[in-house]
Amino acid sequence: MTEGQNRRGVFIALEGGEGAGKSTQARLLADALRKRGLTVDVTREPGGTPGAEAIRSLLLDPPGEGWCAPAEALLFAAARSDHVAQRIKPALARGEWVISDRFLDSSRAYQGVAGELGDEAILALHEVGSGGFLPDMTLLIEVPDEEIAARLAERDGGESDAIGGRDASYHRAVAAGFRQFADEEPQRFVVIDGSGSAEEVHHRIMRALDALLRDLGE
Ligand code: T5A
């Protein structure tokens, strides 16, 4: 869709904290777009290619003491580089819609803000790894903490991975980071109220995509 990036499809990223409903909404959005006859590729980060999925295992279930902060950021950027080059860009070039469950803004919020590496460093890694490639639209799903806690307790029973298990202040910093990016870049971000049922949230997302779908004649 965007001129100058050699692509024709549409790239949507879903962002937000742990358990915000990103995977659920990615599936519902893909179903709705497919019903309109569109070809949709649903993918995730870290992951989406064999190499990036291997890096995902290293990140979420790290060997030994875990990664130091810069190594963690480099691994996310390496996984994203492969994902962009081998899956996202080829799908967009075929004219498909790509929906990614997390993308660059997760690295900015988790490693950059909460992990304290800073936004400049994360953007520099993304420039090297993926040429600064950005989604056409980023949907930031925000859900009140109590609602998230109830969902995750029901699904995971208190279990979490190496990053999800970090303390509450880390996750508060992640949420504040996401909100700051959305406020700074309103042309790319749409903030979605993620409270209520999955269907209610899906309707909010479809409303947010209305203008884009109309502009594309879909
Ligand atoms: N990370 C990732 C970084 O630190 N830097 C990066 O650059 C990237 C890309 C990824 C971890 O890596 C970190 C962030 C993460 O810590 P993950 O397993 O992919 O790990 O973690 P999440 O993305 O947080 O995945 P989750 O599955 O936990 O959350 P989702 O996808 O937001 O939520 P979802 O849809 O799975 O829903 C969670 C539960 O709630 C229910 C679902 O059925 C499910 O049980 N649910 C609802 N319940 C009630 N009402 C609704 N509206 C509901 N929507 C969903």
CSV table of C-alpha atoms and ligand atoms in Angstrom, one decimal:
chain,number,residue,atom,x,y,z
A,1,MET,CA,0.0,0.0,0.0
A,2,THR,CA,2.7,2.5,1.0
A,3,GLU,CA,4.6,4.1,-1.9
A,4,GLY,CA,8.3,3.6,-2.0
A,5,GLN,CA,8.5,0.3,0.0
A,6,ASN,CA,7.9,-1.9,-3.1
A,7,ARG,CA,4.7,-3.5,-1.8
A,8,ARG,CA,1.0,-3.8,-2.7
A,9,GLY,CA,-0.6,-5.6,0.3
A,10,VAL,CA,-1.5,-4.2,3.7
A,11,PHE,CA,0.4,-4.7,6.8
A,12,ILE,CA,-1.4,-4.6,10.2
A,13,ALA,CA,0.3,-5.1,13.5
A,14,LEU,CA,-1.5,-5.8,16.8
A,15,GLU,CA,0.3,-4.6,19.9
A,16,GLY,CA,-0.4,-4.5,23.6
A,17,GLY,CA,0.6,-6.1,26.9
A,18,GLU,CA,0.5,-9.8,27.9
A,19,GLY,CA,-3.0,-11.3,27.4
A,20,ALA,CA,-4.5,-8.2,25.9
A,21,GLY,CA,-6.3,-10.4,23.3
A,22,LYS,CA,-3.9,-9.8,20.3
A,23,SER,CA,-3.9,-13.5,19.1
A,24,THR,CA,-7.7,-13.7,19.5
A,25,GLN,CA,-8.2,-10.5,17.6
A,26,ALA,CA,-5.7,-11.4,14.9
A,27,ARG,CA,-7.8,-14.6,14.2
A,28,LEU,CA,-11.1,-12.7,14.2
A,29,LEU,CA,-9.8,-10.0,11.9
A,30,ALA,CA,-8.3,-12.5,9.5
A,31,ASP,CA,-11.7,-14.4,9.3
A,32,ALA,CA,-13.5,-11.1,8.6
A,33,LEU,CA,-11.1,-10.1,5.9
A,34,ARG,CA,-11.2,-13.5,4.3
A,35,LYS,CA,-15.0,-13.3,4.2
A,36,ARG,CA,-14.5,-10.3,2.0
A,37,GLY,CA,-12.4,-12.4,-0.4
A,38,LEU,CA,-9.0,-11.1,0.7
A,39,THR,CA,-6.0,-13.3,1.2
A,40,VAL,CA,-4.6,-12.9,4.7
A,41,ASP,CA,-1.4,-14.2,6.3
A,42,VAL,CA,-1.6,-14.2,10.1
A,43,THR,CA,1.8,-14.3,11.8
A,44,ARG,CA,3.5,-13.5,15.1
A,45,GLU,CA,6.6,-12.1,16.7
A,46,PRO,CA,9.0,-13.3,17.9
A,47,GLY,CA,8.6,-15.9,15.2
A,48,GLY,CA,6.9,-16.3,11.8
A,49,THR,CA,9.7,-18.1,10.0
A,50,PRO,CA,11.7,-21.3,11.0
A,51,GLY,CA,14.7,-19.2,12.0
A,52,ALA,CA,12.7,-16.6,13.9
A,53,GLU,CA,10.7,-19.4,15.7
A,54,ALA,CA,14.1,-20.9,16.8
A,55,ILE,CA,15.1,-17.5,18.2
A,56,ARG,CA,11.6,-17.3,19.9
A,57,SER,CA,12.5,-20.4,21.9
A,58,LEU,CA,15.8,-18.9,22.9
A,59,LEU,CA,14.2,-15.7,24.1
A,60,LEU,CA,11.1,-17.1,25.9
A,61,ASP,CA,12.9,-20.1,27.4
A,62,PRO,CA,16.5,-18.8,27.7
A,63,PRO,CA,19.4,-21.1,28.5
A,64,GLY,CA,21.4,-20.5,31.7
A,65,GLU,CA,21.0,-17.2,33.4
A,66,GLY,CA,19.1,-15.6,30.5
A,67,TRP,CA,20.2,-12.8,28.2
A,68,CYS,CA,21.8,-9.5,29.0
A,69,ALA,CA,19.5,-6.6,27.9
A,70,PRO,CA,21.5,-5.7,24.6
A,71,ALA,CA,21.7,-9.4,23.6
A,72,GLU,CA,17.9,-9.7,24.1
A,73,ALA,CA,17.2,-6.7,21.9
A,74,LEU,CA,19.6,-8.0,19.2
A,75,LEU,CA,17.8,-11.4,19.2
A,76,PHE,CA,14.4,-9.8,18.8
A,77,ALA,CA,15.8,-7.6,15.9
A,78,ALA,CA,17.4,-10.6,14.3
A,79,ALA,CA,14.2,-12.6,14.4
A,80,ARG,CA,12.3,-9.6,13.0
A,81,SER,CA,14.8,-9.1,10.2
A,82,ASP,CA,14.2,-12.7,9.0
A,83,HIS,CA,10.5,-12.4,9.4
A,84,VAL,CA,10.3,-9.2,7.4
A,85,ALA,CA,12.6,-10.5,4.6
A,86,GLN,CA,11.3,-14.0,4.3
A,87,ARG,CA,7.6,-13.8,5.1
A,88,ILE,CA,6.1,-10.3,5.5
A,89,LYS,CA,7.6,-8.5,2.4
A,90,PRO,CA,7.0,-11.5,0.0
A,91,ALA,CA,3.3,-11.7,1.2
A,92,LEU,CA,2.8,-8.0,0.7
A,93,ALA,CA,4.4,-8.2,-2.7
A,94,ARG,CA,1.8,-10.8,-3.7
A,95,GLY,CA,-0.9,-8.3,-2.7
A,96,GLU,CA,-1.9,-10.1,0.6
A,97,TRP,CA,-2.9,-8.7,3.9
A,98,VAL,CA,-0.4,-9.5,6.7
A,99,ILE,CA,-1.5,-9.4,10.3
A,100,SER,CA,1.3,-9.7,12.8
A,101,ASP,CA,0.7,-10.5,16.5
A,102,ARG,CA,3.3,-8.0,17.8
A,103,PHE,CA,6.0,-6.2,15.7
A,104,LEU,CA,8.6,-3.4,16.2
A,105,ASP,CA,6.7,-1.4,18.9
A,106,SER,CA,6.9,-4.4,21.2
A,107,SER,CA,10.7,-4.1,21.1
A,108,ARG,CA,10.4,-0.4,21.6
A,109,ALA,CA,8.1,-0.8,24.7
A,110,TYR,CA,9.7,-3.9,26.3
A,111,GLN,CA,13.4,-3.6,25.5
A,112,GLY,CA,13.5,0.2,24.8
A,113,VAL,CA,11.3,1.6,27.5
A,114,ALA,CA,10.9,-1.1,30.2
A,115,GLY,CA,14.3,-2.6,29.5
A,116,GLU,CA,15.9,0.9,29.5
A,117,LEU,CA,17.9,0.5,26.3
A,118,GLY,CA,16.2,3.5,24.9
A,119,ASP,CA,14.1,4.1,21.7
A,120,GLU,CA,17.1,5.3,19.6
A,121,ALA,CA,19.0,2.0,20.1
A,122,ILE,CA,15.9,-0.1,19.2
A,123,LEU,CA,15.1,2.0,16.1
A,124,ALA,CA,18.8,1.8,15.0
A,125,LEU,CA,18.7,-2.1,15.3
A,126,HIS,CA,15.5,-2.0,13.3
A,127,GLU,CA,17.1,0.1,10.6
A,128,VAL,CA,20.0,-2.3,10.3
A,129,GLY,CA,17.8,-5.4,10.5
A,130,SER,CA,14.7,-4.4,8.5
A,131,GLY,CA,15.5,-1.1,6.8
A,132,GLY,CA,13.1,0.7,9.2
A,133,PHE,CA,10.1,-1.1,7.7
A,134,LEU,CA,6.8,-0.2,9.4
A,135,PRO,CA,3.2,-1.4,9.5
A,136,ASP,CA,0.5,0.5,7.5
A,137,MET,CA,-1.5,0.4,10.7
A,138,THR,CA,-0.8,-0.5,14.3
A,139,LEU,CA,-3.7,-1.5,16.5
A,140,LEU,CA,-2.8,-1.0,20.2
A,141,ILE,CA,-5.2,-3.0,22.4
A,142,GLU,CA,-5.5,-1.7,25.9
A,143,VAL,CA,-7.2,-3.6,28.7
A,144,PRO,CA,-7.5,-2.7,32.4
A,145,ASP,CA,-5.0,-4.6,34.6
A,146,GLU,CA,-7.6,-6.5,36.6
A,147,GLU,CA,-9.3,-7.8,33.5
A,148,ILE,CA,-5.9,-9.1,32.1
A,149,ALA,CA,-5.0,-10.7,35.5
A,150,ALA,CA,-8.3,-12.6,35.4
A,151,ARG,CA,-7.8,-13.8,31.8
A,152,LEU,CA,-4.2,-14.9,32.4
A,153,ALA,CA,-5.0,-16.7,35.7
A,154,GLU,CA,-7.8,-18.6,33.9
A,155,ARG,CA,-5.6,-19.5,30.9
A,156,ASP,CA,-2.1,-20.0,32.4
A,157,GLY,CA,-2.8,-20.6,36.1
A,158,GLY,CA,0.1,-18.4,37.1
A,159,GLU,CA,2.7,-19.8,34.6
A,160,SER,CA,4.5,-17.4,32.3
A,161,ASP,CA,7.6,-17.2,30.1
A,162,ALA,CA,10.9,-15.3,30.8
A,163,ILE,CA,9.5,-11.9,29.7
A,164,GLY,CA,5.9,-12.2,30.7
A,165,GLY,CA,7.0,-13.2,34.2
A,166,ARG,CA,8.8,-9.9,34.8
A,167,ASP,CA,7.5,-7.7,37.7
A,168,ALA,CA,4.5,-5.4,37.6
A,169,SER,CA,6.6,-2.3,37.3
A,170,TYR,CA,8.2,-3.6,34.1
A,171,HIS,CA,4.8,-4.3,32.6
A,172,ARG,CA,3.5,-0.8,33.7
A,173,ALA,CA,6.5,0.7,31.9
A,174,VAL,CA,5.6,-1.4,28.8
A,175,ALA,CA,2.0,-0.1,28.8
A,176,ALA,CA,3.2,3.5,29.3
A,177,GLY,CA,5.6,3.1,26.4
A,178,PHE,CA,3.0,1.8,24.0
A,179,ARG,CA,0.7,4.6,24.9
A,180,GLN,CA,3.4,7.2,24.4
A,181,PHE,CA,4.2,5.8,20.9
A,182,ALA,CA,0.5,5.9,20.0
A,183,ASP,CA,0.2,9.5,21.1
A,184,GLU,CA,3.3,10.5,19.2
A,185,GLU,CA,2.3,8.8,15.9
A,186,PRO,CA,-1.5,9.0,15.6
A,187,GLN,CA,-1.4,8.5,11.8
A,188,ARG,CA,-0.1,5.0,12.3
A,189,PHE,CA,-1.6,3.9,15.6
A,190,VAL,CA,-5.2,3.3,16.6
A,191,VAL,CA,-5.9,2.7,20.2
A,192,ILE,CA,-8.5,0.0,20.7
A,193,ASP,CA,-10.5,-0.5,24.0
A,194,GLY,CA,-9.8,-4.2,24.7
A,195,SER,CA,-12.3,-4.6,27.5
A,196,GLY,CA,-15.5,-6.5,27.1
A,197,SER,CA,-16.1,-9.7,25.0
A,198,ALA,CA,-13.8,-10.7,22.2
A,199,GLU,CA,-16.7,-10.0,19.8
A,200,GLU,CA,-17.1,-6.4,21.1
A,201,VAL,CA,-13.4,-5.8,20.7
A,202,HIS,CA,-13.5,-7.2,17.2
A,203,HIS,CA,-16.3,-4.8,16.2
A,204,ARG,CA,-14.2,-1.9,17.5
A,205,ILE,CA,-11.3,-3.1,15.3
A,206,MET,CA,-13.5,-3.4,12.2
A,207,ARG,CA,-14.7,0.2,12.8
A,208,ALA,CA,-11.1,1.3,13.0
A,209,LEU,CA,-10.4,-0.3,9.7
A,210,ASP,CA,-13.5,1.0,8.0
A,211,ALA,CA,-11.8,4.0,6.3
A,212,LEU,CA,-8.8,1.9,5.1
A,213,LEU,CA,-11.1,-0.7,3.6
A,214,ARG,CA,-13.2,1.9,1.9
A,215,ASP,CA,-10.1,3.7,0.5
A,216,LEU,CA,-9.0,0.4,-1.0
A,217,GLY,CA,-12.4,-0.3,-2.4
A,218,GLU,CA,-12.8,-3.5,-0.3
B,1,T5A,N1,8.4,-9.4,23.3
B,1,T5A,C1,7.9,-9.7,22.1
B,1,T5A,C2,9.4,-8.5,23.6
B,1,T5A,O1,9.8,-8.4,24.7
B,1,T5A,N2,9.9,-7.8,22.5
B,1,T5A,C3,9.5,-8.0,21.3
B,1,T5A,O2,10.0,-7.3,20.3
B,1,T5A,C4,8.4,-9.0,21.0
B,1,T5A,C5,7.9,-9.2,19.6
B,1,T5A,C6,5.9,-12.9,23.5
B,1,T5A,C7,6.7,-12.3,24.6
B,1,T5A,O3,7.8,-11.6,24.1
B,1,T5A,C8,7.8,-10.3,24.4
B,1,T5A,C9,6.4,-9.9,24.8
B,1,T5A,C10,5.9,-11.2,25.4
B,1,T5A,O4,6.3,-11.2,26.8
B,1,T5A,P1,3.8,-14.3,23.7
B,1,T5A,O5,3.5,-15.7,24.2
B,1,T5A,O6,3.6,-14.2,22.2
B,1,T5A,O7,5.3,-13.9,24.1
B,1,T5A,O8,3.0,-13.3,24.5
B,1,T5A,P2,1.8,-12.4,24.2
B,1,T5A,O9,2.0,-11.7,22.9
B,1,T5A,O10,1.5,-11.5,25.4
B,1,T5A,O11,0.6,-13.5,24.0
B,1,T5A,P3,-0.6,-13.8,24.9
B,1,T5A,O12,-1.2,-15.0,24.2
B,1,T5A,O13,-0.3,-13.9,26.4
B,1,T5A,O14,-1.5,-12.6,24.8
B,1,T5A,P4,-2.5,-12.1,23.6
B,1,T5A,O15,-2.2,-12.7,22.3
B,1,T5A,O16,-2.6,-10.7,23.7
B,1,T5A,O17,-3.9,-12.7,24.2
B,1,T5A,P5,-4.8,-13.9,23.7
B,1,T5A,O18,-5.6,-13.5,22.5
B,1,T5A,O19,-4.0,-15.1,23.6
B,1,T5A,O20,-5.8,-13.9,25.0
B,1,T5A,C11,-5.4,-14.3,26.2
B,1,T5A,C12,-6.5,-15.1,27.0
B,1,T5A,O21,-7.6,-14.2,27.2
B,1,T5A,C13,-8.7,-14.7,26.5
B,1,T5A,C14,-8.2,-15.7,25.5
B,1,T5A,O22,-9.1,-16.7,25.2
B,1,T5A,C15,-7.0,-16.3,26.2
B,1,T5A,O23,-7.3,-17.3,27.1
B,1,T5A,N3,-9.4,-13.6,25.9
B,1,T5A,C16,-10.5,-13.0,26.4
B,1,T5A,N4,-11.2,-13.3,27.5
B,1,T5A,C17,-12.2,-12.4,27.7
B,1,T5A,N5,-12.6,-11.4,26.9
B,1,T5A,C18,-11.8,-11.0,25.8
B,1,T5A,N6,-12.2,-10.0,25.1
B,1,T5A,C19,-10.7,-11.9,25.5
B,1,T5A,N7,-9.8,-11.9,24.5
B,1,T5A,C20,-9.0,-12.9,24.8
